[in-house]
Amino acid sequence: MRTPIIAGNWKLNMNPEQTAEFVASIKNELPESSKVESVICAPAVDLDALKKAAEGSELHVGAENAYFETEGAFTGETSPKVLNEMGIDYCIIGHSERREYFHETDEDINKKAKVLFANNVTPIVCCGESLETREANKQEEWVVGQIKADLDGLTAEQISNLVIAYEPIWAIGTGKTASSEQAEEMCKTIRETVKDLYDDETAENVRIQYGGSVNPANVKELMGKPNIDGGLVGGASLKPDSYLALVNYQD
């Protein structure tokens, strides 16, 4: 059985003080990690405060991005090696905002995945199509292409341990949500792609999240689908009550 994983993506929000206050308000009400894995992915400037505040709780800590080099003359970037030294569990890579605003390519994301694994940080690899691609009925072709490129050269063991987040771009921050059927259809396609690239066992092991305006009102329906193992949540993860409702969706 795959353990469900609900990960908040705070994007460019929160300062260290707000981070500590947020964690203090939720840390005693999180589900056991064996039941649902609760994750917060925060800006780099908040990671130290987040890690310290989460100590002794069920909360797992993630970064929102990292570079594909561990050190050197790369001003403004975040080192996977340092994330590991800090005890960071996860790192989002390939988010549509990184692809669009910072022109990251599948090649970049693939290199990031490899160096994150080399430094014992689990990647959350994002994929998803634009509204134009979906309206042209080419969404499966697009996402399968992303998955093949992003995972190229990774081992079956690595794939079994990473997280894939399907985020249709047209549903991110728009208030629109893919129907549970649309989300399930694409998550199933992603799992079948992993099966074609690797094997049945690897496909059954990999956890696939849905992201795109996930909130307490729709999380239970989405999580009820057989190929959806979690949510990558933006705005709804910024308020303690909302975040707790998401991670405790089974109650």
XYZ file of C-alpha atoms in Angstrom:
251
model
C 0.000 0.000 0.000
C 1.241 3.472 -0.908
C 1.179 5.950 1.987
C -0.819 9.071 1.034
C 1.246 12.267 0.908
C -0.219 15.755 1.270
C 2.373 18.461 0.600
C 1.847 22.175 1.008
C 3.672 24.420 -1.449
C 3.935 27.827 0.168
C 5.454 29.445 -2.936
C 6.692 32.988 -2.183
C 4.871 33.361 1.124
C 5.686 33.301 4.842
C 8.683 34.562 6.811
C 10.582 32.586 9.480
C 8.497 33.966 12.348
C 5.231 33.138 10.585
C 6.627 29.707 9.763
C 7.345 28.906 13.409
C 3.890 30.126 14.437
C 2.214 28.023 11.739
C 4.001 24.824 12.782
C 3.323 25.443 16.471
C -0.395 25.644 15.706
C -0.565 22.357 13.763
C 2.172 20.057 15.093
C 0.031 18.320 17.705
C -2.880 17.642 15.347
C -1.111 15.932 12.454
C -1.911 12.329 11.523
C 0.659 9.617 12.056
C 3.073 9.455 9.119
C 2.132 5.811 8.543
C -1.433 6.984 7.869
C -0.832 10.199 5.900
C 2.517 11.845 5.286
C 2.232 15.576 6.048
C 4.730 17.807 4.230
C 5.338 21.547 4.004
C 7.556 22.847 1.203
C 8.712 26.355 2.055
C 10.907 29.102 0.583
C 14.630 28.590 1.215
C 14.732 31.496 3.693
C 12.203 29.657 5.901
C 13.675 26.158 5.839
C 15.810 26.464 8.962
C 12.869 27.822 10.974
C 10.568 25.165 9.532
C 12.934 22.301 10.323
C 13.483 23.486 13.893
C 9.766 24.055 14.525
C 8.859 20.628 13.109
C 11.338 18.736 15.289
C 9.676 15.932 17.212
C 6.454 16.147 15.188
C 4.982 14.181 12.283
C 5.687 17.046 9.864
C 8.104 16.441 6.993
C 9.997 19.366 5.495
C 10.544 20.155 1.837
C 12.216 22.806 -0.300
C 10.536 24.433 -3.283
C 13.502 24.192 -5.624
C 17.201 23.334 -5.851
C 19.962 23.597 -8.429
C 21.599 20.710 -10.276
C 25.038 21.591 -8.880
C 25.965 21.256 -5.216
C 28.373 24.197 -4.990
C 30.129 26.811 -7.090
C 29.563 30.178 -8.739
C 25.782 29.962 -9.036
C 24.522 33.105 -7.356
C 21.100 32.813 -5.786
C 20.721 29.048 -6.164
C 20.036 26.399 -3.485
C 22.420 23.471 -3.022
C 20.988 19.925 -2.778
C 23.990 19.033 -0.636
C 23.100 21.727 1.899
C 19.430 20.656 1.865
C 20.632 17.193 2.859
C 22.865 18.600 5.585
C 19.876 20.526 6.945
C 17.806 17.337 7.092
C 15.329 18.367 4.394
C 13.184 15.452 3.243
C 11.710 16.593 -0.078
C 12.278 19.094 -2.876
C 9.798 20.217 -5.523
C 11.258 20.375 -9.022
C 9.693 21.204 -12.364
C 6.757 23.199 -11.052
C 4.959 24.945 -13.909
C 5.851 28.333 -12.435
C 9.546 27.402 -12.597
C 9.113 26.153 -16.160
C 7.201 29.259 -17.268
C 8.829 32.128 -15.377
C 12.382 30.794 -15.138
C 12.435 28.820 -18.399
C 13.427 25.514 -16.808
C 13.517 22.590 -19.219
C 12.929 18.876 -18.816
C 16.707 18.453 -19.110
C 17.188 20.787 -16.137
C 14.601 18.894 -14.113
C 16.169 15.548 -14.945
C 19.585 16.779 -13.784
C 18.032 18.137 -10.583
C 16.329 14.818 -9.848
C 19.623 12.960 -10.177
C 21.592 15.286 -7.920
C 18.816 15.367 -5.320
C 18.847 11.568 -5.136
C 22.642 11.643 -4.887
C 22.207 13.853 -1.833
C 19.402 11.836 -0.184
C 16.628 14.372 -0.833
C 13.448 12.974 -2.406
C 12.270 14.852 -5.503
C 8.645 15.812 -6.057
C 8.631 15.974 -9.860
C 5.889 18.148 -11.328
C 4.254 17.739 -14.714
C 1.133 19.081 -16.379
C -0.389 20.579 -19.482
C -1.610 24.051 -20.445
C -5.229 24.868 -21.269
C -4.301 25.118 -24.956
C -2.783 21.639 -24.904
C -5.857 20.157 -23.236
C -8.241 21.922 -25.619
C -6.236 20.387 -28.478
C -6.702 16.978 -26.794
C -2.937 16.487 -26.619
C -2.635 16.419 -22.821
C -1.612 12.768 -22.545
C 1.048 13.097 -25.226
C 2.411 16.196 -23.474
C 2.542 14.745 -19.961
C 3.946 11.386 -21.087
C 6.699 13.302 -22.890
C 7.496 15.240 -19.720
C 7.633 12.073 -17.610
C 9.925 10.263 -20.034
C 12.330 13.211 -20.165
C 12.230 14.076 -16.458
C 12.863 10.502 -15.301
C 15.442 9.573 -17.937
C 18.314 7.592 -16.480
C 16.833 7.155 -13.011
C 16.836 3.657 -11.534
C 13.740 1.657 -10.689
C 14.630 1.986 -7.008
C 14.793 5.770 -7.323
C 11.473 5.912 -9.171
C 9.870 3.772 -6.468
C 10.857 6.385 -3.890
C 10.159 9.656 -5.683
C 6.853 11.521 -5.894
C 5.246 12.678 -9.134
C 2.835 15.611 -8.978
C 0.362 16.040 -11.826
C -0.640 19.698 -11.959
C -2.705 20.849 -14.929
C -1.482 24.405 -15.442
C -4.995 25.660 -16.117
C -6.041 24.618 -12.594
C -3.185 26.183 -10.596
C -4.289 29.190 -8.584
C -7.316 29.727 -10.820
C -9.966 28.235 -8.583
C -10.610 25.704 -11.344
C -9.997 22.088 -10.459
C -9.735 19.169 -12.811
C -12.632 16.861 -12.103
C -11.706 13.851 -10.019
C -12.221 11.786 -13.182
C -9.847 13.978 -15.212
C -7.246 13.884 -12.457
C -7.549 10.116 -12.079
C -7.319 9.574 -15.826
C -4.007 11.434 -16.062
C -2.556 9.934 -12.881
C -3.391 6.500 -14.279
C -1.646 7.423 -17.533
C 1.427 8.515 -15.571
C 1.473 5.215 -13.675
C 1.123 3.266 -16.924
C 4.004 5.274 -18.382
C 6.189 4.339 -15.413
C 5.166 0.704 -15.937
C 6.184 0.895 -19.604
C 9.512 2.505 -18.699
C 10.272 0.196 -15.763
C 7.991 -2.593 -14.488
C 4.785 -3.376 -12.591
C 6.381 -3.177 -9.148
C 7.944 0.224 -9.763
C 4.667 1.591 -11.111
C 2.806 0.300 -8.079
C 5.347 1.849 -5.698
C 5.587 5.376 -7.097
C 3.316 7.912 -5.420
C 1.405 10.281 -7.682
C -0.129 13.487 -6.366
C -2.717 15.734 -7.929
C -2.222 19.484 -7.645
C -4.362 22.365 -8.832
C -6.749 24.199 -6.496
C -6.910 21.276 -4.049
C -8.860 22.320 -0.945
C -10.684 20.769 2.027
C -13.924 20.571 0.020
C -12.537 18.395 -2.782
C -9.602 16.535 -1.226
C -11.569 13.493 -0.068
C -13.098 12.861 -3.486
C -9.735 13.228 -5.200
C -8.012 10.966 -2.693
C -10.674 8.326 -3.236
C -9.380 7.635 -6.725
C -7.145 4.548 -7.074
C -4.208 6.278 -8.785
C -4.182 9.511 -6.762
C -1.915 9.124 -3.740
C -1.810 12.689 -2.496
C -2.067 16.381 -3.151
C 0.400 19.170 -3.867
C -1.467 22.110 -2.394
C -0.856 25.819 -2.877
C -3.114 28.454 -1.344
C -5.053 26.059 0.887
C -1.822 25.098 2.674
C -1.174 28.626 3.964
C -3.797 28.555 6.722
C -3.376 26.148 9.643
C -7.039 25.094 9.808
C -7.177 24.445 6.086
C -3.915 22.502 6.080
C -5.073 20.349 8.997
C -8.342 19.619 7.200
C -6.355 18.450 4.183
C -3.957 16.115 5.979
C -6.725 14.753 8.209
C -9.077 14.105 5.281
C -9.547 10.476 6.376
C -11.170 11.491 9.682
